[in-house]
JSON list of C-alpha atoms in Angstrom, two decimals:
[
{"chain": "A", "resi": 1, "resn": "UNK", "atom": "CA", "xyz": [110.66, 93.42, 85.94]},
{"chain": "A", "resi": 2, "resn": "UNK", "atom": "CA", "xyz": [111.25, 96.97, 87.38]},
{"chain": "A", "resi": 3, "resn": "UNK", "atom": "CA", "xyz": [111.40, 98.67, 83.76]},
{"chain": "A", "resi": 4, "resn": "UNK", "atom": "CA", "xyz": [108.31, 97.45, 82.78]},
{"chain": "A", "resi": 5, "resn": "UNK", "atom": "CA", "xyz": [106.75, 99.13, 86.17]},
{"chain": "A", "resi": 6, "resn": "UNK", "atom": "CA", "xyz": [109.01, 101.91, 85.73]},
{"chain": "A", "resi": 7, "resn": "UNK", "atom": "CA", "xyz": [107.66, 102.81, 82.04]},
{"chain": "A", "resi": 8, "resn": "UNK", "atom": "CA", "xyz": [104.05, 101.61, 83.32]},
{"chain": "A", "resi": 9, "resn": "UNK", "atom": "CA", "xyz": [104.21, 104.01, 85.95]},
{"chain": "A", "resi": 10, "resn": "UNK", "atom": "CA", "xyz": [105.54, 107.03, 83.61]},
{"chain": "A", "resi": 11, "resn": "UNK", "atom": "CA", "xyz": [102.47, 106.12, 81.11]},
{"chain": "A", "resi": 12, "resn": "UNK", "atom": "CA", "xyz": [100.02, 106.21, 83.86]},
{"chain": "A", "resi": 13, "resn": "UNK", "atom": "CA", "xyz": [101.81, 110.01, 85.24]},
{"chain": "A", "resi": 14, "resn": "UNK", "atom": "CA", "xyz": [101.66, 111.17, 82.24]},
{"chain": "A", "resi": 15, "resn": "UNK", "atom": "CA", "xyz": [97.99, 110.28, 81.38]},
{"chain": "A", "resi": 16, "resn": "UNK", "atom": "CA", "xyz": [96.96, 111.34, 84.76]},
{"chain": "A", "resi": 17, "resn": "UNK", "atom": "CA", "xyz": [98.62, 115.14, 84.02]},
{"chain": "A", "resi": 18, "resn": "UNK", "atom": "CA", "xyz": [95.97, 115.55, 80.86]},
{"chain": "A", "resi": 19, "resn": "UNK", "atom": "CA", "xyz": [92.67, 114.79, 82.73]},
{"chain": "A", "resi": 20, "resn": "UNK", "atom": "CA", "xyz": [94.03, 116.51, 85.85]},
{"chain": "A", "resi": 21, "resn": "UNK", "atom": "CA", "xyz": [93.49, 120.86, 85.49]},
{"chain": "A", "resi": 22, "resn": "UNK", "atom": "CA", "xyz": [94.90, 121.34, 88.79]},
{"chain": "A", "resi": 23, "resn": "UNK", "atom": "CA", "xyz": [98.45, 119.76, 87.96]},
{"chain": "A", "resi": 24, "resn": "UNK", "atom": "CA", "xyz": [98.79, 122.37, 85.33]},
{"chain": "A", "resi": 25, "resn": "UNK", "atom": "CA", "xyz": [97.18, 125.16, 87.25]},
{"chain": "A", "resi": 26, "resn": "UNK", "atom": "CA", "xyz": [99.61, 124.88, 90.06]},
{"chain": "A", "resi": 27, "resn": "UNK", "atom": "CA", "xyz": [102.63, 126.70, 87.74]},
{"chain": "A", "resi": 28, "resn": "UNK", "atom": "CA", "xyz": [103.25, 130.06, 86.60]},
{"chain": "A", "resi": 29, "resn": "UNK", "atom": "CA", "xyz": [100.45, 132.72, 86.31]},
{"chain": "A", "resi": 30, "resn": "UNK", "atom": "CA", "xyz": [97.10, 132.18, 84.39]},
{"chain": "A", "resi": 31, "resn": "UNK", "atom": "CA", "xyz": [97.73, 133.93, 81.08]},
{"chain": "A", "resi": 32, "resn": "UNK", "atom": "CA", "xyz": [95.48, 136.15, 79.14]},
{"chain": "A", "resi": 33, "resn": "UNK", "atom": "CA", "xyz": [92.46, 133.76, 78.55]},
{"chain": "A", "resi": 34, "resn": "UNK", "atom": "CA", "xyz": [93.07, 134.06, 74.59]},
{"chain": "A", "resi": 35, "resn": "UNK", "atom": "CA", "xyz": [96.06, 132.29, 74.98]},
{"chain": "A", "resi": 36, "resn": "UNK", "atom": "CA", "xyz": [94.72, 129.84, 76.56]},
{"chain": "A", "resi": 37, "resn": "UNK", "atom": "CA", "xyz": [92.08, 129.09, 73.80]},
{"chain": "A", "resi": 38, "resn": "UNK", "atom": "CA", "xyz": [94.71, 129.57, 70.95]},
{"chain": "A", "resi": 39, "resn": "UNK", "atom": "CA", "xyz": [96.05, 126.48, 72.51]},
{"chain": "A", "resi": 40, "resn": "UNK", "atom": "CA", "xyz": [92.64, 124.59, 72.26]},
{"chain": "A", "resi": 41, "resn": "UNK", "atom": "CA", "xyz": [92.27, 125.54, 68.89]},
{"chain": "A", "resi": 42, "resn": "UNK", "atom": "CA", "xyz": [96.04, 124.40, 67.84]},
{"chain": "A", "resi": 43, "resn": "UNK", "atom": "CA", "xyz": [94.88, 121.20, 69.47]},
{"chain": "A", "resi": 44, "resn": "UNK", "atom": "CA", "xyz": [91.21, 120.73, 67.76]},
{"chain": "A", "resi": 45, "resn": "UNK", "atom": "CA", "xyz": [93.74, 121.50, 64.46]},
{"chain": "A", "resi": 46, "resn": "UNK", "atom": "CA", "xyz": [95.49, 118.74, 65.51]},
{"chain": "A", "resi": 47, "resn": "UNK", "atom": "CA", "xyz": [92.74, 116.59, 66.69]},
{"chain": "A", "resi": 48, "resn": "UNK", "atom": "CA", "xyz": [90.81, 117.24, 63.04]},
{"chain": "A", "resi": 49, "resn": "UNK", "atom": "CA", "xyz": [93.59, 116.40, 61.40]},
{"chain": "A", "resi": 50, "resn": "UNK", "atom": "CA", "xyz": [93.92, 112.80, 63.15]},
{"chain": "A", "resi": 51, "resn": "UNK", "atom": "CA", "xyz": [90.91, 112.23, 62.29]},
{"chain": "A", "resi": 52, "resn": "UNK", "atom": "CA", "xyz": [91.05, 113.05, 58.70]},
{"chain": "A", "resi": 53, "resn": "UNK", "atom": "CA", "xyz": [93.48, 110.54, 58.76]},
{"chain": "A", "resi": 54, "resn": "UNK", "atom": "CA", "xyz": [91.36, 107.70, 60.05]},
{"chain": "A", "resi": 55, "resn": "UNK", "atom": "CA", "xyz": [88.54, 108.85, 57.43]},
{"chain": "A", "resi": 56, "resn": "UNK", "atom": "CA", "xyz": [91.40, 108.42, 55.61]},
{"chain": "A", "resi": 57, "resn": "UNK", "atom": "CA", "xyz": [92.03, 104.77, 56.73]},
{"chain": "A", "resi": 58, "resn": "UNK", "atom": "CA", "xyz": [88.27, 103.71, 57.15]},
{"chain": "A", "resi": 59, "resn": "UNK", "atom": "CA", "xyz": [87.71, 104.87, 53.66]},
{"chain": "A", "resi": 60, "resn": "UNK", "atom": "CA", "xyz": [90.92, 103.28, 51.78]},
{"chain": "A", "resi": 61, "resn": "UNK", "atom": "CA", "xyz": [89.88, 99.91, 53.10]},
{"chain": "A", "resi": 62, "resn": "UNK", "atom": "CA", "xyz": [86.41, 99.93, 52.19]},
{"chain": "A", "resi": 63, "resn": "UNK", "atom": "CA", "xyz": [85.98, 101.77, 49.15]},
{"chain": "A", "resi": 64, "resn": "UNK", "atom": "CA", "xyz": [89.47, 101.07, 47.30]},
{"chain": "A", "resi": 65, "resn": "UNK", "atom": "CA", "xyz": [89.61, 98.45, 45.00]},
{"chain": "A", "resi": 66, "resn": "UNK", "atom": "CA", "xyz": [92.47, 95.34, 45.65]},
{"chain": "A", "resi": 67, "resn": "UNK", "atom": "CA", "xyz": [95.86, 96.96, 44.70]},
{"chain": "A", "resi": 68, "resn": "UNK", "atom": "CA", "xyz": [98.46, 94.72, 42.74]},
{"chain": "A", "resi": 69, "resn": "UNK", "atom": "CA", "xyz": [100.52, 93.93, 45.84]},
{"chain": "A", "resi": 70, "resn": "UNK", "atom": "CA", "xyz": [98.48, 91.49, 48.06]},
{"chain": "A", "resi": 71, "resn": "UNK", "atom": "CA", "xyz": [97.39, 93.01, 50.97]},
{"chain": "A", "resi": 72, "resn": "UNK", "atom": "CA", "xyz": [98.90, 96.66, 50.09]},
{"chain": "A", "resi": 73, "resn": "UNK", "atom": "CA", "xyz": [95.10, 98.32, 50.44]},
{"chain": "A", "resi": 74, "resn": "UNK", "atom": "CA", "xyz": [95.09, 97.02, 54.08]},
{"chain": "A", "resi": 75, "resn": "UNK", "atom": "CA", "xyz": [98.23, 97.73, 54.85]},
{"chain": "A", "resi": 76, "resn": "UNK", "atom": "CA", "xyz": [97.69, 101.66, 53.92]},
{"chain": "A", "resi": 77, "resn": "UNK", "atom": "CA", "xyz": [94.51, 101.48, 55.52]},
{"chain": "A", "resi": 78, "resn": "UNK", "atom": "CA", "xyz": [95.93, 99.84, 59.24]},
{"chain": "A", "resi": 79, "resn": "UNK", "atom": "CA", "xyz": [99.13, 102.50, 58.70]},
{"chain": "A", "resi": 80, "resn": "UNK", "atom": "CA", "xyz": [96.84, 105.23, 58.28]},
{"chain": "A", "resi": 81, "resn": "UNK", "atom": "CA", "xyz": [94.73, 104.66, 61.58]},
{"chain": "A", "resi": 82, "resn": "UNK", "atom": "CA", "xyz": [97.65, 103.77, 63.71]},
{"chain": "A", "resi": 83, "resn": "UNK", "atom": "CA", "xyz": [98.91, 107.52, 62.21]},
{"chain": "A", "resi": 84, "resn": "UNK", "atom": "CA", "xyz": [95.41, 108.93, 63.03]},
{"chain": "A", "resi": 85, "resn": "UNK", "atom": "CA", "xyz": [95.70, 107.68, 67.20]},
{"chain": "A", "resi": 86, "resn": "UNK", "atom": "CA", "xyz": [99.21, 108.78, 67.14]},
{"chain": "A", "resi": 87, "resn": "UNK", "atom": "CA", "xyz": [98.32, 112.56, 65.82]},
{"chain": "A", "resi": 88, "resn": "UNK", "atom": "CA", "xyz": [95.31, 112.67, 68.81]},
{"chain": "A", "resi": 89, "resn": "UNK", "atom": "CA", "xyz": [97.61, 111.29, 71.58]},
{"chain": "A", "resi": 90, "resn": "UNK", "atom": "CA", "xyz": [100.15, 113.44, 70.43]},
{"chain": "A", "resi": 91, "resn": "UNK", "atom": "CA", "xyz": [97.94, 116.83, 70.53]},
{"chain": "A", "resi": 92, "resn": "UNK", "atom": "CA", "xyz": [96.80, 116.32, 73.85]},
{"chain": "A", "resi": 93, "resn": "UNK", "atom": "CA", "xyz": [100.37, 115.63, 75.35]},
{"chain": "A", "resi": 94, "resn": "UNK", "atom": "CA", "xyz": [101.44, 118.98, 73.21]},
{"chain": "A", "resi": 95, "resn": "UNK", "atom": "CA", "xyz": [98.24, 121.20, 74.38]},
{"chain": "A", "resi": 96, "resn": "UNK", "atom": "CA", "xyz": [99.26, 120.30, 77.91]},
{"chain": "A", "resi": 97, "resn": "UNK", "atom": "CA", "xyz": [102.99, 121.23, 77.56]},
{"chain": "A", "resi": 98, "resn": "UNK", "atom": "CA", "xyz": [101.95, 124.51, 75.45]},
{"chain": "A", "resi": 99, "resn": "UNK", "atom": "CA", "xyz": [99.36, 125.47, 78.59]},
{"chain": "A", "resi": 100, "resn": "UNK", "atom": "CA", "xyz": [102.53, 124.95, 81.29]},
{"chain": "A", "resi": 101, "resn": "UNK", "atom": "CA", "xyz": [104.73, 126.93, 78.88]},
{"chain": "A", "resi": 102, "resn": "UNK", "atom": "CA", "xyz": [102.81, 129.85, 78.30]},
{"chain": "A", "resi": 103, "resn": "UNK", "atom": "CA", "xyz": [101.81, 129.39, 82.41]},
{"chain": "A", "resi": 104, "resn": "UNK", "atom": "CA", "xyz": [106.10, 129.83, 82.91]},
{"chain": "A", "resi": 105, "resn": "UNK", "atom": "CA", "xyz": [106.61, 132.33, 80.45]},
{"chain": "A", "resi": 106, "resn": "UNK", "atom": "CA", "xyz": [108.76, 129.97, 78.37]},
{"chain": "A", "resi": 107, "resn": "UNK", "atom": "CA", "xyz": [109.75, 128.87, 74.90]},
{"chain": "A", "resi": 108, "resn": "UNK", "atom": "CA", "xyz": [107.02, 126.85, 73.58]},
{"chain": "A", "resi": 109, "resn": "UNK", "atom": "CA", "xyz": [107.80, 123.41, 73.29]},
{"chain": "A", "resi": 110, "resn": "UNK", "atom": "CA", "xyz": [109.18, 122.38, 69.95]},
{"chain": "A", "resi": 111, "resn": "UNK", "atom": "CA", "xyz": [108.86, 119.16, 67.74]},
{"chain": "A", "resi": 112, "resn": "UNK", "atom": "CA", "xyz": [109.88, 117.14, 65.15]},
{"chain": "A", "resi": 113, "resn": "UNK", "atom": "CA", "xyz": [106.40, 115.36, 65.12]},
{"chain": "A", "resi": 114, "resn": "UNK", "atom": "CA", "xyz": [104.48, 118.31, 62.28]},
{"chain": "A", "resi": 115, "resn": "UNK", "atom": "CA", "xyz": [107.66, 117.40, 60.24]},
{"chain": "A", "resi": 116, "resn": "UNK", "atom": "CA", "xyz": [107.82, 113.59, 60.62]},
{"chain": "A", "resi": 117, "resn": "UNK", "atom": "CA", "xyz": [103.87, 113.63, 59.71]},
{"chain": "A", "resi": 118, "resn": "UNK", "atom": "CA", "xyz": [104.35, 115.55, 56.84]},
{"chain": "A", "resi": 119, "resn": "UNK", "atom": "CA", "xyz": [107.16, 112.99, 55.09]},
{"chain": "A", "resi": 120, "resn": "UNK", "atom": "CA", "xyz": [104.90, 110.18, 56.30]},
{"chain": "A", "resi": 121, "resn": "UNK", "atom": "CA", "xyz": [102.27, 110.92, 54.33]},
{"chain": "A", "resi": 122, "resn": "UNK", "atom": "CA", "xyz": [104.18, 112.00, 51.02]},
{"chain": "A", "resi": 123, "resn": "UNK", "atom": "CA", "xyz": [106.27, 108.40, 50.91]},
{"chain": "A", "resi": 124, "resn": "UNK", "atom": "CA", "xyz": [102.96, 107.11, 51.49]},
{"chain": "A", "resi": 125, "resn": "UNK", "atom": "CA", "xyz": [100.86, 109.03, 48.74]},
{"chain": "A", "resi": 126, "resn": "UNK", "atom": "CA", "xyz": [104.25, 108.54, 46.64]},
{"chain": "A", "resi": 127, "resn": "UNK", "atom": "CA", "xyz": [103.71, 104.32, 47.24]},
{"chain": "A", "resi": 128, "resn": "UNK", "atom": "CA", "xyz": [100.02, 104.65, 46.31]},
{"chain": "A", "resi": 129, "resn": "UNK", "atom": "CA", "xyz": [100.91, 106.56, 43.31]},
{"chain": "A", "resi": 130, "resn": "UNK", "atom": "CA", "xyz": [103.11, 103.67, 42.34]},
{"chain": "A", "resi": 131, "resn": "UNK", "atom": "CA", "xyz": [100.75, 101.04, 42.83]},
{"chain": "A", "resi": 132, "resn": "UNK", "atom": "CA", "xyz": [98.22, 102.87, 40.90]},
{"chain": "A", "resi": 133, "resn": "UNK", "atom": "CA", "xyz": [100.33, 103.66, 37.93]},
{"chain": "A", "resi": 134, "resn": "UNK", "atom": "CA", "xyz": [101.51, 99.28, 37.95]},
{"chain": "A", "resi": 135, "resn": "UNK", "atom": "CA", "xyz": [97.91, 98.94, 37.87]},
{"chain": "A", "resi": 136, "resn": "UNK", "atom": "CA", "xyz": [97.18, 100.95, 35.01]},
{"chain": "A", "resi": 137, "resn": "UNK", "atom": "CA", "xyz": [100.09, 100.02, 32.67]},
{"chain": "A", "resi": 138, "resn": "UNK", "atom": "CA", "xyz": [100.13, 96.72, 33.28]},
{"chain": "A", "resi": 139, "resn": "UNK", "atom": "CA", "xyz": [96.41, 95.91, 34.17]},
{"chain": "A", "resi": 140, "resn": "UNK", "atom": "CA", "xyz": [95.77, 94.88, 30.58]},
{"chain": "B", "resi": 1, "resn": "UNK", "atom": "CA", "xyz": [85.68, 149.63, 73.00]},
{"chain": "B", "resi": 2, "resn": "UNK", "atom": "CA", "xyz": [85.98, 145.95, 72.21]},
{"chain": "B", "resi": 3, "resn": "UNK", "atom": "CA", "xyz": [87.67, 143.94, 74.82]},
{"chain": "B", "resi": 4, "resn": "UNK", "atom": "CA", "xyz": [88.21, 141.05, 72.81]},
{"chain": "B", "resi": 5, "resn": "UNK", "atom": "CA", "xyz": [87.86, 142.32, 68.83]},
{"chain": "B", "resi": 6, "resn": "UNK", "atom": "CA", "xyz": [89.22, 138.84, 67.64]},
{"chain": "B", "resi": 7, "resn": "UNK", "atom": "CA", "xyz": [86.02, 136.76, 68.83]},
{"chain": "B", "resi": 8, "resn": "UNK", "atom": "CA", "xyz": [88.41, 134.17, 70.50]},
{"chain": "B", "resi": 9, "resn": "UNK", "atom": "CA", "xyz": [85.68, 132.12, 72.21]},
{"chain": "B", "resi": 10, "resn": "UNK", "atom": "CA", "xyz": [83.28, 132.09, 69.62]},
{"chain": "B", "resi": 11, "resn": "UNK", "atom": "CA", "xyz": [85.81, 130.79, 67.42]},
{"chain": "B", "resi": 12, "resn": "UNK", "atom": "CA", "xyz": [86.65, 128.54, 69.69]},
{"chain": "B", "resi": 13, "resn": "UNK", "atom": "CA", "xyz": [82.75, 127.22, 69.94]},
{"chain": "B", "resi": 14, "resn": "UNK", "atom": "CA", "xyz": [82.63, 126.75, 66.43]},
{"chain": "B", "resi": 15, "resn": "UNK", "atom": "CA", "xyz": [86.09, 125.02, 66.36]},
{"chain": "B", "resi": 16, "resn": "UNK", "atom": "CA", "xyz": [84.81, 122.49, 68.40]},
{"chain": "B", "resi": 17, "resn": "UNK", "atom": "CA", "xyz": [81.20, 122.04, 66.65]},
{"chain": "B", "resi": 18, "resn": "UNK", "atom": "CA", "xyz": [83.80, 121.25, 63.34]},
{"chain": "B", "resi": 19, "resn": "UNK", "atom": "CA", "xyz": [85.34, 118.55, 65.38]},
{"chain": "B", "resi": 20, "resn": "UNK", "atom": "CA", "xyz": [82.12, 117.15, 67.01]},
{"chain": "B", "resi": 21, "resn": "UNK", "atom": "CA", "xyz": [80.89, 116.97, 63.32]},
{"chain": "B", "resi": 22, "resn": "UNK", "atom": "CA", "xyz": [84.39, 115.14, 61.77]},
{"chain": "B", "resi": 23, "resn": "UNK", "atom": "CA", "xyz": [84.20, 113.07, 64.66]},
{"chain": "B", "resi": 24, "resn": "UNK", "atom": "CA", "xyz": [80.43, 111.65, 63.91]},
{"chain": "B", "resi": 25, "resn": "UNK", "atom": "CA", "xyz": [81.36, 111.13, 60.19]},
{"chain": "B", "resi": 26, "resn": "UNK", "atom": "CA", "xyz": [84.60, 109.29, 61.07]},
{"chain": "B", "resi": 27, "resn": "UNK", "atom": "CA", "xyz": [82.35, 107.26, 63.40]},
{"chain": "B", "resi": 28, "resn": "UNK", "atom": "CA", "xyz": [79.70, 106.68, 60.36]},
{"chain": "B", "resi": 29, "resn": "UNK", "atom": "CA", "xyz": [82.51, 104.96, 58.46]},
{"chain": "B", "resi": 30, "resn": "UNK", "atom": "CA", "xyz": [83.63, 103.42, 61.23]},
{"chain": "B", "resi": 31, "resn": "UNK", "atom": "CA", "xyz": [80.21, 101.41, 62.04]},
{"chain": "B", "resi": 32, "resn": "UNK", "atom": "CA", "xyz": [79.60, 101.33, 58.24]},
{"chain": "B", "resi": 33, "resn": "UNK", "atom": "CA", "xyz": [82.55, 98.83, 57.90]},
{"chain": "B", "resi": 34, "resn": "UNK", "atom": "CA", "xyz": [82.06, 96.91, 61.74]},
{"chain": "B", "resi": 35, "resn": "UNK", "atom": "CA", "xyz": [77.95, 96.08, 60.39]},
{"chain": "B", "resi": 36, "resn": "UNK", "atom": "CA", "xyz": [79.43, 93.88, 57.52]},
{"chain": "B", "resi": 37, "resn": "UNK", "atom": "CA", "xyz": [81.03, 91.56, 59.71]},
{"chain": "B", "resi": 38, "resn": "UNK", "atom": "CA", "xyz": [79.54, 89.14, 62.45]},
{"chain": "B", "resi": 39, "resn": "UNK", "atom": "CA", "xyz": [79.51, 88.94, 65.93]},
{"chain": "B", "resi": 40, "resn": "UNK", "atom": "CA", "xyz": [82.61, 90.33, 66.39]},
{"chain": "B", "resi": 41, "resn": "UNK", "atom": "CA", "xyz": [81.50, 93.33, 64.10]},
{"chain": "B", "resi": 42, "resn": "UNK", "atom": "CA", "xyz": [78.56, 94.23, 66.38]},
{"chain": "B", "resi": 43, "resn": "UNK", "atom": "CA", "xyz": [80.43, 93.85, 69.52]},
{"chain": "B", "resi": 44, "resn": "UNK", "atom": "CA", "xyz": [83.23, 96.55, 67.67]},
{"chain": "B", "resi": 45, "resn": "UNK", "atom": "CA", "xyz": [80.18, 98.76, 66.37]},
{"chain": "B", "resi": 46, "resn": "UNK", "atom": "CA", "xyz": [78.67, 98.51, 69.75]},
{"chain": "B", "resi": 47, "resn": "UNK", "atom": "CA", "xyz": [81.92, 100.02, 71.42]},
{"chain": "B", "resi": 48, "resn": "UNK", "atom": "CA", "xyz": [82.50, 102.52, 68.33]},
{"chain": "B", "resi": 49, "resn": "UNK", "atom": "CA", "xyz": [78.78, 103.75, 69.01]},
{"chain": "B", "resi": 50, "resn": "UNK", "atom": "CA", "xyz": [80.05, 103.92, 72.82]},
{"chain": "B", "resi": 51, "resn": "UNK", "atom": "CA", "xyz": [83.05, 106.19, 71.97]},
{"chain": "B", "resi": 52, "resn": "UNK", "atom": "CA", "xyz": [81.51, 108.62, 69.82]},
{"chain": "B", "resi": 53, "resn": "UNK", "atom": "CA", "xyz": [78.75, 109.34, 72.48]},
{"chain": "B", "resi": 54, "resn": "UNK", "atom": "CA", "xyz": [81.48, 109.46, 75.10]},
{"chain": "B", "resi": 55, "resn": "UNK", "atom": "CA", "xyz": [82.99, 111.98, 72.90]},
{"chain": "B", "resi": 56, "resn": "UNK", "atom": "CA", "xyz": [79.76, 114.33, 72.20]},
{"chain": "B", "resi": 57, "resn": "UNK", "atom": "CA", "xyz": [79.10, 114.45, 75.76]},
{"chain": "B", "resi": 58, "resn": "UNK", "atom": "CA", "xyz": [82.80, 115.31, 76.47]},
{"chain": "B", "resi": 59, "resn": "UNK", "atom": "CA", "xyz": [82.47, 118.38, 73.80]},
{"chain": "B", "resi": 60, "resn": "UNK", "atom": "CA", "xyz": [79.03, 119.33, 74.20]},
{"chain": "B", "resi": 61, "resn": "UNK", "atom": "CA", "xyz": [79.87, 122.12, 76.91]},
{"chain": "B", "resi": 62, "resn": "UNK", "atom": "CA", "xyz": [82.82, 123.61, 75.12]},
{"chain": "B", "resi": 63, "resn": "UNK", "atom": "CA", "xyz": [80.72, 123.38, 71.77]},
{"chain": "B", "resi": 64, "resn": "UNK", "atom": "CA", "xyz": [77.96, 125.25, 73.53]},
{"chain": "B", "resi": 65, "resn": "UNK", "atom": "CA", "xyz": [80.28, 127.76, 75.24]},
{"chain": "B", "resi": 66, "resn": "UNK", "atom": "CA", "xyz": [79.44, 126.61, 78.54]},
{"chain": "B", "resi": 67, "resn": "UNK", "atom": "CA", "xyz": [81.79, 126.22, 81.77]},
{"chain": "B", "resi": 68, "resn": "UNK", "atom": "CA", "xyz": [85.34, 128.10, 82.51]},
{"chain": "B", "resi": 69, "resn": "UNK", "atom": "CA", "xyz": [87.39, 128.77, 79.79]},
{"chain": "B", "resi": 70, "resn": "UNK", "atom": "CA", "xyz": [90.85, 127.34, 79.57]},
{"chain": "B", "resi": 71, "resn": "UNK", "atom": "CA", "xyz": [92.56, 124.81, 80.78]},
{"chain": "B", "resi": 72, "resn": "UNK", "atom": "CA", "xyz": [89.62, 123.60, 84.01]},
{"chain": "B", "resi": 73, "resn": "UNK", "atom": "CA", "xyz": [88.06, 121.14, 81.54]},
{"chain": "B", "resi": 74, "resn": "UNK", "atom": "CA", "xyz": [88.79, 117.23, 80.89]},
{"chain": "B", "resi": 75, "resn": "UNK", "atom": "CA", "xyz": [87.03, 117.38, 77.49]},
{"chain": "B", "resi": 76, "resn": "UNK", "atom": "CA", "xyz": [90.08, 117.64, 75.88]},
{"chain": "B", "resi": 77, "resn": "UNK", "atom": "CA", "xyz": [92.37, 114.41, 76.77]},
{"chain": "B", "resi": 78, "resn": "UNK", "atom": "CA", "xyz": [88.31, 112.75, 76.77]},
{"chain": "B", "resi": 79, "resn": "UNK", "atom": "CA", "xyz": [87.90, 113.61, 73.30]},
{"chain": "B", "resi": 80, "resn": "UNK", "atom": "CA", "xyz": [91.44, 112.86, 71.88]},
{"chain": "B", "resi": 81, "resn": "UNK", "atom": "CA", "xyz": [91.54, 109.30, 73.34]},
{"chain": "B", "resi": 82, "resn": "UNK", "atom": "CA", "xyz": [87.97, 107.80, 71.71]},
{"chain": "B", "resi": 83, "resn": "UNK", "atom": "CA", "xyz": [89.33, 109.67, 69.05]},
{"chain": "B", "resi": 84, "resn": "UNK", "atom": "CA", "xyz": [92.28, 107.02, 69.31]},
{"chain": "B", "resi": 85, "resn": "UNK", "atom": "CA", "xyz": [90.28, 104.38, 70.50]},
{"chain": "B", "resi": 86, "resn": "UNK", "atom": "CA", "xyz": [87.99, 104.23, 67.62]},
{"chain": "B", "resi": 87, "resn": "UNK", "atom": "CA", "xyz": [91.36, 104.30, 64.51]},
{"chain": "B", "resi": 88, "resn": "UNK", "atom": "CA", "xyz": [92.35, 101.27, 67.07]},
{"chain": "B", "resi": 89, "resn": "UNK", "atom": "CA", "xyz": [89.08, 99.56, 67.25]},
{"chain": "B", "resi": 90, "resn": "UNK", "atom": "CA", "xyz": [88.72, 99.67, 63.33]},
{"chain": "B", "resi": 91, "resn": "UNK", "atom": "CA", "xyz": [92.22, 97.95, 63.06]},
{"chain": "B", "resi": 92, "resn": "UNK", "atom": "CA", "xyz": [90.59, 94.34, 63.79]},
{"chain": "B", "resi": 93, "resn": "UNK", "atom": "CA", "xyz": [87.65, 95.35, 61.80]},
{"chain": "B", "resi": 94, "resn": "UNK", "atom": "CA", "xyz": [90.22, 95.93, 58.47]},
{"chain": "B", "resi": 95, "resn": "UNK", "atom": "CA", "xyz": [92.29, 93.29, 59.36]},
{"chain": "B", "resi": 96, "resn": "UNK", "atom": "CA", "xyz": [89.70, 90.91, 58.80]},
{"chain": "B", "resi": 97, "resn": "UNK", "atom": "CA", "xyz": [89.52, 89.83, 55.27]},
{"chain": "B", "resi": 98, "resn": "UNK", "atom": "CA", "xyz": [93.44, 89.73, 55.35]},
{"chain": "B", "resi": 99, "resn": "UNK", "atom": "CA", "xyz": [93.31, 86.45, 57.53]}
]
């Protein structure tokens, strides 16, 4: 199965260029250090922000109470951490493409992801809003 | 005259102390729900535990402004993935009472 390698192989290049400095140093010119920790701070932004979301996820399944559709409390709780890990992955792969664009002197790299996030979480607080709101009119 | 007037890496310092701090609360929850459940529970709290130390130790220089600054550091990619690894290690753990 050479795709399977193929995409294995990508995963582990990619996953080798975040722990390894070097691979980044090796472009461009080392910017003014401020730049550089702008970047870090973008990414501990990003990083916080995950984990708000799997606070958010921990807390949903143990302190909610059982929501009219069976299994709907778990199900927010599971989408919220998989959301959480994606946000974390997803800053470190972005802090090391910001660091090797402001290395070049290039555009920084652009994304739908911020966006994306953003309408994520408002269908999902619109869903729990619904559930809640079933609950209370028709709890009785 | 001030070099740096903005205070870049003290901000920075403090930015990751915040994180250090969200991170042991998130792995307080975390190890609040794994201790309710079994064997299976400790073994997940035991590797939660794991991950958040993993984590400190990663962020402990940068918190304490030690080392080079910018990009010469692994604490970074080190923090983000027990970050990951602990929202995937609490999937089982929620998953539980479903099954």
């Amino acid at each position: 199965m050479p795709d399977v390698k193929r995409i294995i192989g990508t995963v582990r290049e990619v996953i080798r260029r975040w722990f390894d400095p070097s691979e980044v140093k090796r472009v461009g010119t080392t910017p003014d250090y401020r730049f550089s920790l702008a970047n870090e701070r973008t990414f501990l932004a990003w990083l916080r922000t995950g984990l708000a979301l799997i606070a958010g996820g921990l807390a949903a399944a143990q302190f909610l109470p059982p929501l009219p559709l069976r299994h709907l409390r778990e199900a927010i709780a599971v989408a919220l951490l998989l959301l959480g890990a994606t946000v974390a992955i997803r800053a470190v792969n972005h802090w090391t493409r910001t660091e090797r664009a402001i290395r070049l002197g290039e555009e920084l790299p652009v994304s739908r992801f911020p966006a994306v996030l953003a309408l994520l979480v408002a269908l999902g607080a619109l869903l729990l809003l619904g559930a809640v709101l079933v609950k209370g009119l028709g709890g009785r | 005259m001030t070099r740096d007037p903005g205070r870049q890496p003290e901000r920075t310092r403090l930015a990751w102390r915040r994180t250090g701090l969200t991170m042991t609360v998130v792995a307080g929850l975390a190890l609040r729900l794994a201790l309710t459940g079994g064997v299976t529970g400790a073994v997940l709290a035991a590797a939660v535990v794991l991950l958040w130390a993993g984590a400190l130790v990663a962020l402990w220089g940068r918190a304490a402004g030690r080392g080079p600054l910018g990009v010469d550091t692994r604490s970074l990619p080190s923090v983000a993935l027990a970050t990951a690894g602990v929202a995937l290690l609490s999937v089982p753990l929620v998953l539980r009472g479903v099954w």
